[in-house]
């Protein structure tokens, strides 16, 4: 099963140093995947479209990590990882939370060698991502102007990188 793990560049650097995602973390790694709820929300059976939606959900979760860490470089980061089909679960307490759509928990740590690819914002997205991270709480509270700033970050496509490029990304 392919899951998408939201990170920051700092988190990616830490995973690279440790050789695994979730090193030192207690509990499960939060990731996003094609879940029945995501499938229903997308109204699609197209696998590629559904995986793109899961990647988008992980990118939004990465933005939330950036909002919580003002010192992190303003780029969303998502690592695509292949895990065994039965290795994920959901948090029933978050089932009604719209932010949890597609969210799964993966027992960690997961070797970084299991990563299939890394997705990162280009440098020209920094300003929009910074504005979106700063506006996220207001957007969640219903502020339409803040929602537009968050959407501004979502207008930027994440770039695809091979896992061999991780050292360059975190340098």
PDB file of N, CA, C and O in Angstrom, residues 44-117:
ATOM      1  N   UNK A  44     -14.516   8.884  -7.238  1.00  0.00           N
ATOM      2  CA  UNK A  44     -13.729   8.366  -8.349  1.00  0.00           C
ATOM      3  C   UNK A  44     -13.206   6.982  -8.017  1.00  0.00           C
ATOM      4  O   UNK A  44     -12.981   6.662  -6.853  1.00  0.00           O
ATOM      5  N   UNK A  45     -13.001   6.204  -9.066  1.00  0.00           N
ATOM      6  CA  UNK A  45     -12.346   4.915  -8.915  1.00  0.00           C
ATOM      7  C   UNK A  45     -11.007   4.896  -9.626  1.00  0.00           C
ATOM      8  O   UNK A  45     -10.345   3.869  -9.688  1.00  0.00           O
ATOM      9  N   UNK A  46     -10.598   6.054 -10.157  1.00  0.00           N
ATOM     10  CA  UNK A  46      -9.329   6.162 -10.868  1.00  0.00           C
ATOM     11  C   UNK A  46      -8.192   6.177  -9.846  1.00  0.00           C
ATOM     12  O   UNK A  46      -8.079   7.109  -9.048  1.00  0.00           O
ATOM     13  N   UNK A  47      -7.361   5.150  -9.856  1.00  0.00           N
ATOM     14  CA  UNK A  47      -6.299   4.996  -8.860  1.00  0.00           C
ATOM     15  C   UNK A  47      -5.349   6.191  -8.851  1.00  0.00           C
ATOM     16  O   UNK A  47      -4.986   6.686  -7.774  1.00  0.00           O
ATOM     17  N   UNK A  48      -4.966   6.650 -10.012  1.00  0.00           N
ATOM     18  CA  UNK A  48      -4.033   7.775 -10.092  1.00  0.00           C
ATOM     19  C   UNK A  48      -4.640   9.041  -9.483  1.00  0.00           C
ATOM     20  O   UNK A  48      -3.983   9.771  -8.747  1.00  0.00           O
ATOM     21  N   UNK A  49      -5.900   9.282  -9.775  1.00  0.00           N
ATOM     22  CA  UNK A  49      -6.598  10.447  -9.225  1.00  0.00           C
ATOM     23  C   UNK A  49      -6.725  10.344  -7.702  1.00  0.00           C
ATOM     24  O   UNK A  49      -6.532  11.319  -6.982  1.00  0.00           O
ATOM     25  N   UNK A  50      -7.012   9.157  -7.220  1.00  0.00           N
ATOM     26  CA  UNK A  50      -7.150   8.952  -5.780  1.00  0.00           C
ATOM     27  C   UNK A  50      -5.812   9.119  -5.060  1.00  0.00           C
ATOM     28  O   UNK A  50      -5.754   9.731  -3.985  1.00  0.00           O
ATOM     29  N   UNK A  51      -4.741   8.605  -5.653  1.00  0.00           N
ATOM     30  CA  UNK A  51      -3.421   8.772  -5.029  1.00  0.00           C
ATOM     31  C   UNK A  51      -2.999  10.240  -5.043  1.00  0.00           C
ATOM     32  O   UNK A  51      -2.381  10.713  -4.095  1.00  0.00           O
ATOM     33  N   UNK A  52      -3.351  10.966  -6.090  1.00  0.00           N
ATOM     34  CA  UNK A  52      -3.056  12.398  -6.145  1.00  0.00           C
ATOM     35  C   UNK A  52      -3.820  13.136  -5.038  1.00  0.00           C
ATOM     36  O   UNK A  52      -3.289  14.043  -4.407  1.00  0.00           O
ATOM     37  N   UNK A  53      -5.055  12.720  -4.784  1.00  0.00           N
ATOM     38  CA  UNK A  53      -5.838  13.318  -3.695  1.00  0.00           C
ATOM     39  C   UNK A  53      -5.195  13.026  -2.344  1.00  0.00           C
ATOM     40  O   UNK A  53      -5.119  13.912  -1.474  1.00  0.00           O
ATOM     41  N   UNK A  54      -4.709  11.801  -2.139  1.00  0.00           N
ATOM     42  CA  UNK A  54      -4.034  11.453  -0.882  1.00  0.00           C
ATOM     43  C   UNK A  54      -2.756  12.273  -0.725  1.00  0.00           C
ATOM     44  O   UNK A  54      -2.453  12.760   0.369  1.00  0.00           O
ATOM     45  N   UNK A  55      -2.017  12.461  -1.811  1.00  0.00           N
ATOM     46  CA  UNK A  55      -0.821  13.315  -1.787  1.00  0.00           C
ATOM     47  C   UNK A  55      -1.205  14.746  -1.405  1.00  0.00           C
ATOM     48  O   UNK A  55      -0.523  15.380  -0.593  1.00  0.00           O
ATOM     49  N   UNK A  56      -2.292  15.238  -1.948  1.00  0.00           N
ATOM     50  CA  UNK A  56      -2.759  16.582  -1.607  1.00  0.00           C
ATOM     51  C   UNK A  56      -3.137  16.716  -0.142  1.00  0.00           C
ATOM     52  O   UNK A  56      -2.868  17.742   0.494  1.00  0.00           O
ATOM     53  N   UNK A  57      -3.754  15.694   0.407  1.00  0.00           N
ATOM     54  CA  UNK A  57      -4.105  15.709   1.838  1.00  0.00           C
ATOM     55  C   UNK A  57      -2.832  15.737   2.688  1.00  0.00           C
ATOM     56  O   UNK A  57      -2.754  16.434   3.695  1.00  0.00           O
ATOM     57  N   UNK A  58      -1.823  14.982   2.265  1.00  0.00           N
ATOM     58  CA  UNK A  58      -0.547  14.981   2.990  1.00  0.00           C
ATOM     59  C   UNK A  58       0.143  16.335   2.867  1.00  0.00           C
ATOM     60  O   UNK A  58       0.764  16.813   3.823  1.00  0.00           O
ATOM     61  N   UNK A  59       0.029  16.985   1.709  1.00  0.00           N
ATOM     62  CA  UNK A  59       0.621  18.319   1.530  1.00  0.00           C
ATOM     63  C   UNK A  59      -0.036  19.317   2.482  1.00  0.00           C
ATOM     64  O   UNK A  59       0.642  20.185   3.055  1.00  0.00           O
ATOM     65  N   UNK A  60      -1.355  19.207   2.673  1.00  0.00           N
ATOM     66  CA  UNK A  60      -2.045  20.082   3.622  1.00  0.00           C
ATOM     67  C   UNK A  60      -1.574  19.788   5.050  1.00  0.00           C
ATOM     68  O   UNK A  60      -1.367  20.709   5.851  1.00  0.00           O
ATOM     69  N   UNK A  61      -1.362  18.528   5.369  1.00  0.00           N
ATOM     70  CA  UNK A  61      -0.846  18.173   6.697  1.00  0.00           C
ATOM     71  C   UNK A  61       0.569  18.703   6.883  1.00  0.00           C
ATOM     72  O   UNK A  61       0.944  19.143   7.977  1.00  0.00           O
ATOM     73  N   UNK A  62       1.370  18.701   5.816  1.00  0.00           N
ATOM     74  CA  UNK A  62       2.710  19.285   5.881  1.00  0.00           C
ATOM     75  C   UNK A  62       2.614  20.783   6.174  1.00  0.00           C
ATOM     76  O   UNK A  62       3.405  21.326   6.949  1.00  0.00           O
ATOM     77  N   UNK A  63       1.644  21.433   5.561  1.00  0.00           N
ATOM     78  CA  UNK A  63       1.425  22.862   5.814  1.00  0.00           C
ATOM     79  C   UNK A  63       1.099  23.080   7.295  1.00  0.00           C
ATOM     80  O   UNK A  63       1.577  24.041   7.902  1.00  0.00           O
ATOM     81  N   UNK A  64       0.337  22.169   7.882  1.00  0.00           N
ATOM     82  CA  UNK A  64       0.018  22.273   9.310  1.00  0.00           C
ATOM     83  C   UNK A  64       1.287  22.116  10.161  1.00  0.00           C
ATOM     84  O   UNK A  64       1.457  22.801  11.169  1.00  0.00           O
ATOM     85  N   UNK A  65       2.188  21.236   9.735  1.00  0.00           N
ATOM     86  CA  UNK A  65       3.463  21.087  10.440  1.00  0.00           C
ATOM     87  C   UNK A  65       4.275  22.380  10.342  1.00  0.00           C
ATOM     88  O   UNK A  65       4.917  22.795  11.316  1.00  0.00           O
ATOM     89  N   UNK A  66       4.250  23.019   9.175  1.00  0.00           N
ATOM     90  CA  UNK A  66       4.964  24.283   9.001  1.00  0.00           C
ATOM     91  C   UNK A  66       4.364  25.380   9.879  1.00  0.00           C
ATOM     92  O   UNK A  66       5.091  26.196  10.447  1.00  0.00           O
ATOM     93  N   UNK A  67       3.053  25.403   9.990  1.00  0.00           N
ATOM     94  CA  UNK A  67       2.391  26.400  10.832  1.00  0.00           C
ATOM     95  C   UNK A  67       2.812  26.244  12.294  1.00  0.00           C
ATOM     96  O   UNK A  67       2.926  27.227  13.029  1.00  0.00           O
ATOM     97  N   UNK A  68       3.074  25.015  12.703  1.00  0.00           N
ATOM     98  CA  UNK A  68       3.482  24.733  14.080  1.00  0.00           C
ATOM     99  C   UNK A  68       4.979  24.932  14.306  1.00  0.00           C
ATOM    100  O   UNK A  68       5.429  24.941  15.448  1.00  0.00           O
ATOM    101  N   UNK A  69       5.748  25.107  13.241  1.00  0.00           N
ATOM    102  CA  UNK A  69       7.206  25.234  13.343  1.00  0.00           C
ATOM    103  C   UNK A  69       7.679  26.431  12.519  1.00  0.00           C
ATOM    104  O   UNK A  69       8.123  26.283  11.383  1.00  0.00           O
ATOM    105  N   UNK A  70       7.576  27.643  13.101  1.00  0.00           N
ATOM    106  CA  UNK A  70       7.924  28.843  12.339  1.00  0.00           C
ATOM    107  C   UNK A  70       9.378  28.888  11.868  1.00  0.00           C
ATOM    108  O   UNK A  70       9.700  29.603  10.926  1.00  0.00           O
ATOM    109  N   UNK A  71      10.253  28.089  12.455  1.00  0.00           N
ATOM    110  CA  UNK A  71      11.659  28.097  12.065  1.00  0.00           C
ATOM    111  C   UNK A  71      11.976  27.188  10.883  1.00  0.00           C
ATOM    112  O   UNK A  71      13.073  27.245  10.328  1.00  0.00           O
ATOM    113  N   UNK A  72      11.027  26.353  10.492  1.00  0.00           N
ATOM    114  CA  UNK A  72      11.270  25.410   9.384  1.00  0.00           C
ATOM    115  C   UNK A  72      11.212  26.152   8.051  1.00  0.00           C
ATOM    116  O   UNK A  72      10.413  27.073   7.891  1.00  0.00           O
ATOM    117  N   UNK A  73      12.054  25.760   7.095  1.00  0.00           N
ATOM    118  CA  UNK A  73      11.958  26.349   5.755  1.00  0.00           C
ATOM    119  C   UNK A  73      10.533  26.181   5.223  1.00  0.00           C
ATOM    120  O   UNK A  73       9.889  25.158   5.447  1.00  0.00           O
ATOM    121  N   UNK A  74      10.036  27.176   4.539  1.00  0.00           N
ATOM    122  CA  UNK A  74       8.650  27.236   4.102  1.00  0.00           C
ATOM    123  C   UNK A  74       8.399  26.429   2.834  1.00  0.00           C
ATOM    124  O   UNK A  74       8.007  26.953   1.805  1.00  0.00           O
ATOM    125  N   UNK A  75       8.610  25.148   2.929  1.00  0.00           N
ATOM    126  CA  UNK A  75       8.337  24.234   1.814  1.00  0.00           C
ATOM    127  C   UNK A  75       7.628  23.003   2.350  1.00  0.00           C
ATOM    128  O   UNK A  75       8.063  22.398   3.334  1.00  0.00           O
ATOM    129  N   UNK A  76       6.543  22.652   1.692  1.00  0.00           N
ATOM    130  CA  UNK A  76       5.834  21.421   2.061  1.00  0.00           C
ATOM    131  C   UNK A  76       6.634  20.222   1.557  1.00  0.00           C
ATOM    132  O   UNK A  76       7.223  20.274   0.484  1.00  0.00           O
ATOM    133  N   UNK A  77       6.632  19.157   2.339  1.00  0.00           N
ATOM    134  CA  UNK A  77       7.374  17.938   2.004  1.00  0.00           C
ATOM    135  C   UNK A  77       6.459  16.743   2.266  1.00  0.00           C
ATOM    136  O   UNK A  77       5.830  16.663   3.321  1.00  0.00           O
ATOM    137  N   UNK A  78       6.414  15.838   1.294  1.00  0.00           N
ATOM    138  CA  UNK A  78       5.653  14.599   1.444  1.00  0.00           C
ATOM    139  C   UNK A  78       6.533  13.461   0.942  1.00  0.00           C
ATOM    140  O   UNK A  78       7.102  13.546  -0.148  1.00  0.00           O
ATOM    141  N   UNK A  79       6.634  12.399   1.738  1.00  0.00           N
ATOM    142  CA  UNK A  79       7.391  11.219   1.342  1.00  0.00           C
ATOM    143  C   UNK A  79       6.388  10.109   1.032  1.00  0.00           C
ATOM    144  O   UNK A  79       5.545   9.770   1.866  1.00  0.00           O
ATOM    145  N   UNK A  80       6.482   9.567  -0.183  1.00  0.00           N
ATOM    146  CA  UNK A  80       5.642   8.435  -0.579  1.00  0.00           C
ATOM    147  C   UNK A  80       6.362   7.152  -0.167  1.00  0.00           C
ATOM    148  O   UNK A  80       7.522   6.957  -0.517  1.00  0.00           O
ATOM    149  N   UNK A  81       5.672   6.328   0.596  1.00  0.00           N
ATOM    150  CA  UNK A  81       6.279   5.120   1.159  1.00  0.00           C
ATOM    151  C   UNK A  81       5.370   3.926   0.889  1.00  0.00           C
ATOM    152  O   UNK A  81       4.145   4.026   1.017  1.00  0.00           O
ATOM    153  N   UNK A  82       5.979   2.808   0.554  1.00  0.00           N
ATOM    154  CA  UNK A  82       5.228   1.573   0.380  1.00  0.00           C
ATOM    155  C   UNK A  82       5.322   0.760   1.669  1.00  0.00           C
ATOM    156  O   UNK A  82       6.420   0.499   2.160  1.00  0.00           O
ATOM    157  N   UNK A  83       4.157   0.421   2.203  1.00  0.00           N
ATOM    158  CA  UNK A  83       4.078  -0.380   3.429  1.00  0.00           C
ATOM    159  C   UNK A  83       3.193  -1.595   3.149  1.00  0.00           C
ATOM    160  O   UNK A  83       2.372  -1.565   2.225  1.00  0.00           O
ATOM    161  N   UNK A  84       3.325  -2.649   3.937  1.00  0.00           N
ATOM    162  CA  UNK A  84       2.447  -3.813   3.742  1.00  0.00           C
ATOM    163  C   UNK A  84       0.969  -3.418   3.889  1.00  0.00           C
ATOM    164  O   UNK A  84       0.634  -2.515   4.674  1.00  0.00           O
ATOM    165  N   UNK A  85       0.101  -4.079   3.160  1.00  0.00           N
ATOM    166  CA  UNK A  85      -1.326  -3.732   3.155  1.00  0.00           C
ATOM    167  C   UNK A  85      -1.961  -3.670   4.535  1.00  0.00           C
ATOM    168  O   UNK A  85      -2.784  -2.817   4.800  1.00  0.00           O
ATOM    169  N   UNK A  86      -1.597  -4.542   5.438  1.00  0.00           N
ATOM    170  CA  UNK A  86      -2.212  -4.545   6.760  1.00  0.00           C
ATOM    171  C   UNK A  86      -1.513  -3.659   7.769  1.00  0.00           C
ATOM    172  O   UNK A  86      -1.845  -3.688   8.953  1.00  0.00           O
ATOM    173  N   UNK A  87      -0.561  -2.833   7.335  1.00  0.00           N
ATOM    174  CA  UNK A  87       0.259  -2.059   8.265  1.00  0.00           C
ATOM    175  C   UNK A  87      -0.355  -0.731   8.674  1.00  0.00           C
ATOM    176  O   UNK A  87       0.237   0.008   9.446  1.00  0.00           O
ATOM    177  N   UNK A  88      -1.529  -0.415   8.157  1.00  0.00           N
ATOM    178  CA  UNK A  88      -2.137   0.872   8.490  1.00  0.00           C
ATOM    179  C   UNK A  88      -3.427   0.678   9.268  1.00  0.00           C
ATOM    180  O   UNK A  88      -4.082  -0.355   9.177  1.00  0.00           O
ATOM    181  N   UNK A  89      -3.754   1.703  10.008  1.00  0.00           N
ATOM    182  CA  UNK A  89      -5.016   1.732  10.732  1.00  0.00           C
ATOM    183  C   UNK A  89      -5.510   3.166  10.774  1.00  0.00           C
ATOM    184  O   UNK A  89      -4.814   4.084  10.344  1.00  0.00           O
ATOM    185  N   UNK A  90      -6.700   3.366  11.279  1.00  0.00           N
ATOM    186  CA  UNK A  90      -7.251   4.715  11.396  1.00  0.00           C
ATOM    187  C   UNK A  90      -7.512   5.022  12.855  1.00  0.00           C
ATOM    188  O   UNK A  90      -7.554   4.133  13.701  1.00  0.00           O
ATOM    189  N   UNK A  91      -7.692   6.289  13.139  1.00  0.00           N
ATOM    190  CA  UNK A  91      -8.019   6.745  14.486  1.00  0.00           C
ATOM    191  C   UNK A  91      -9.522   7.025  14.509  1.00  0.00           C
ATOM    192  O   UNK A  91      -9.966   8.033  13.967  1.00  0.00           O
ATOM    193  N   UNK A  92     -10.328   6.139  15.105  1.00  0.00           N
ATOM    194  CA  UNK A  92     -11.779   6.328  15.095  1.00  0.00           C
ATOM    195  C   UNK A  92     -12.210   7.651  15.726  1.00  0.00           C
ATOM    196  O   UNK A  92     -13.237   8.213  15.359  1.00  0.00           O
ATOM    197  N   UNK A  93     -11.415   8.182  16.631  1.00  0.00           N
ATOM    198  CA  UNK A  93     -11.743   9.456  17.271  1.00  0.00           C
ATOM    199  C   UNK A  93     -11.650  10.644  16.330  1.00  0.00           C
ATOM    200  O   UNK A  93     -12.153  11.717  16.626  1.00  0.00           O
ATOM    201  N   UNK A  94     -10.994  10.450  15.179  1.00  0.00           N
ATOM    202  CA  UNK A  94     -10.851  11.549  14.218  1.00  0.00           C
ATOM    203  C   UNK A  94     -11.721  11.353  12.976  1.00  0.00           C
ATOM    204  O   UNK A  94     -11.626  12.120  12.028  1.00  0.00           O
ATOM    205  N   UNK A  95     -12.565  10.347  12.987  1.00  0.00           N
ATOM    206  CA  UNK A  95     -13.358  10.012  11.806  1.00  0.00           C
ATOM    207  C   UNK A  95     -14.229  11.174  11.329  1.00  0.00           C
ATOM    208  O   UNK A  95     -14.434  11.347  10.133  1.00  0.00           O
ATOM    209  N   UNK A  96     -14.731  11.995  12.230  1.00  0.00           N
ATOM    210  CA  UNK A  96     -15.606  13.096  11.831  1.00  0.00           C
ATOM    211  C   UNK A  96     -14.848  14.390  11.540  1.00  0.00           C
ATOM    212  O   UNK A  96     -15.446  15.382  11.138  1.00  0.00           O
ATOM    213  N   UNK A  97     -13.534  14.398  11.729  1.00  0.00           N
ATOM    214  CA  UNK A  97     -12.714  15.593  11.488  1.00  0.00           C
ATOM    215  C   UNK A  97     -12.395  15.695  10.001  1.00  0.00           C
ATOM    216  O   UNK A  97     -11.746  14.810   9.446  1.00  0.00           O
ATOM    217  N   UNK A  98     -12.816  16.783   9.318  1.00  0.00           N
ATOM    218  CA  UNK A  98     -12.536  16.912   7.886  1.00  0.00           C
ATOM    219  C   UNK A  98     -11.037  16.912   7.573  1.00  0.00           C
ATOM    220  O   UNK A  98     -10.628  16.479   6.505  1.00  0.00           O
ATOM    221  N   UNK A  99     -10.200  17.346   8.525  1.00  0.00           N
ATOM    222  CA  UNK A  99      -8.751  17.354   8.314  1.00  0.00           C
ATOM    223  C   UNK A  99      -8.188  15.936   8.285  1.00  0.00           C
ATOM    224  O   UNK A  99      -7.087  15.720   7.800  1.00  0.00           O
ATOM    225  N   UNK A 100      -8.951  14.962   8.781  1.00  0.00           N
ATOM    226  CA  UNK A 100      -8.466  13.586   8.859  1.00  0.00           C
ATOM    227  C   UNK A 100      -8.864  12.750   7.642  1.00  0.00           C
ATOM    228  O   UNK A 100      -8.577  11.558   7.604  1.00  0.00           O
ATOM    229  N   UNK A 101      -9.463  13.351   6.636  1.00  0.00           N
ATOM    230  CA  UNK A 101      -9.868  12.620   5.445  1.00  0.00           C
ATOM    231  C   UNK A 101      -8.650  11.977   4.784  1.00  0.00           C
ATOM    232  O   UNK A 101      -7.684  12.647   4.455  1.00  0.00           O
ATOM    233  N   UNK A 102      -8.653  10.672   4.664  1.00  0.00           N
ATOM    234  CA  UNK A 102      -7.534   9.935   4.080  1.00  0.00           C
ATOM    235  C   UNK A 102      -6.421   9.631   5.062  1.00  0.00           C
ATOM    236  O   UNK A 102      -5.434   8.993   4.709  1.00  0.00           O
ATOM    237  N   UNK A 103      -6.572  10.070   6.296  1.00  0.00           N
ATOM    238  CA  UNK A 103      -5.510   9.884   7.291  1.00  0.00           C
ATOM    239  C   UNK A 103      -5.456   8.432   7.761  1.00  0.00           C
ATOM    240  O   UNK A 103      -6.487   7.809   8.011  1.00  0.00           O
ATOM    241  N   UNK A 104      -4.243   7.917   7.850  1.00  0.00           N
ATOM    242  CA  UNK A 104      -4.002   6.582   8.391  1.00  0.00           C
ATOM    243  C   UNK A 104      -2.838   6.668   9.377  1.00  0.00           C
ATOM    244  O   UNK A 104      -2.099   7.649   9.399  1.00  0.00           O
ATOM    245  N   UNK A 105      -2.697   5.638  10.170  1.00  0.00           N
ATOM    246  CA  UNK A 105      -1.578   5.513  11.103  1.00  0.00           C
ATOM    247  C   UNK A 105      -0.755   4.307  10.683  1.00  0.00           C
ATOM    248  O   UNK A 105      -1.300   3.250  10.382  1.00  0.00           O
ATOM    249  N   UNK A 106       0.556   4.501  10.639  1.00  0.00           N
ATOM    250  CA  UNK A 106       1.478   3.428  10.283  1.00  0.00           C
ATOM    251  C   UNK A 106       2.367   3.178  11.488  1.00  0.00           C
ATOM    252  O   UNK A 106       2.962   4.120  12.027  1.00  0.00           O
ATOM    253  N   UNK A 107       2.448   1.918  11.913  1.00  0.00           N
ATOM    254  CA  UNK A 107       3.335   1.589  13.024  1.00  0.00           C
ATOM    255  C   UNK A 107       4.762   1.927  12.600  1.00  0.00           C
ATOM    256  O   UNK A 107       5.220   1.504  11.552  1.00  0.00           O
ATOM    257  N   UNK A 108       5.410   2.737  13.396  1.00  0.00           N
ATOM    258  CA  UNK A 108       6.758   3.179  13.030  1.00  0.00           C
ATOM    259  C   UNK A 108       7.787   2.567  13.945  1.00  0.00           C
ATOM    260  O   UNK A 108       7.451   1.892  14.895  1.00  0.00           O
ATOM    261  N   UNK A 109       9.011   2.792  13.650  1.00  0.00           N
ATOM    262  CA  UNK A 109       9.527   3.549  12.510  1.00  0.00           C
ATOM    263  C   UNK A 109       9.507   2.734  11.215  1.00  0.00           C
ATOM    264  O   UNK A 109       9.392   1.510  11.244  1.00  0.00           O
ATOM    265  N   UNK A 110       9.596   3.462  10.091  1.00  0.00           N
ATOM    266  CA  UNK A 110       9.610   2.855   8.761  1.00  0.00           C
ATOM    267  C   UNK A 110      10.949   3.211   8.112  1.00  0.00           C
ATOM    268  O   UNK A 110      11.312   4.382   8.045  1.00  0.00           O
ATOM    269  N   UNK A 111      11.684   2.203   7.639  1.00  0.00           N
ATOM    270  CA  UNK A 111      12.971   2.497   6.990  1.00  0.00           C
ATOM    271  C   UNK A 111      12.783   3.448   5.803  1.00  0.00           C
ATOM    272  O   UNK A 111      11.872   3.273   4.996  1.00  0.00           O
ATOM    273  N   UNK A 112      13.640   4.446   5.717  1.00  0.00           N
ATOM    274  CA  UNK A 112      13.575   5.392   4.610  1.00  0.00           C
ATOM    275  C   UNK A 112      13.810   4.673   3.282  1.00  0.00           C
ATOM    276  O   UNK A 112      13.362   5.128   2.232  1.00  0.00           O
ATOM    277  N   UNK A 113      14.443   3.513   3.322  1.00  0.00           N
ATOM    278  CA  UNK A 113      14.665   2.716   2.116  1.00  0.00           C
ATOM    279  C   UNK A 113      13.340   2.256   1.500  1.00  0.00           C
ATOM    280  O   UNK A 113      13.300   1.892   0.330  1.00  0.00           O
ATOM    281  N   UNK A 114      12.257   2.273   2.261  1.00  0.00           N
ATOM    282  CA  UNK A 114      10.936   1.898   1.739  1.00  0.00           C
ATOM    283  C   UNK A 114      10.293   3.041   0.962  1.00  0.00           C
ATOM    284  O   UNK A 114       9.247   2.863   0.349  1.00  0.00           O
ATOM    285  N   UNK A 115      10.902   4.227   1.002  1.00  0.00           N
ATOM    286  CA  UNK A 115      10.337   5.382   0.297  1.00  0.00           C
ATOM    287  C   UNK A 115      10.437   5.171  -1.203  1.00  0.00           C
ATOM    288  O   UNK A 115      11.438   4.683  -1.721  1.00  0.00           O
ATOM    289  N   UNK A 116       9.373   5.541  -1.895  1.00  0.00           N
ATOM    290  CA  UNK A 116       9.340   5.441  -3.348  1.00  0.00           C
ATOM    291  C   UNK A 116       9.758   6.761  -3.993  1.00  0.00           C
ATOM    292  O   UNK A 116      10.367   6.774  -5.054  1.00  0.00           O
ATOM    293  N   UNK A 117       9.410   7.879  -3.332  1.00  0.00           N
ATOM    294  CA  UNK A 117       9.725   9.201  -3.868  1.00  0.00           C
ATOM    295  C   UNK A 117       9.516  10.245  -2.783  1.00  0.00           C
ATOM    296  O   UNK A 117       8.949   9.971  -1.731  1.00  0.00           O
TER     297      UNK A 117
END
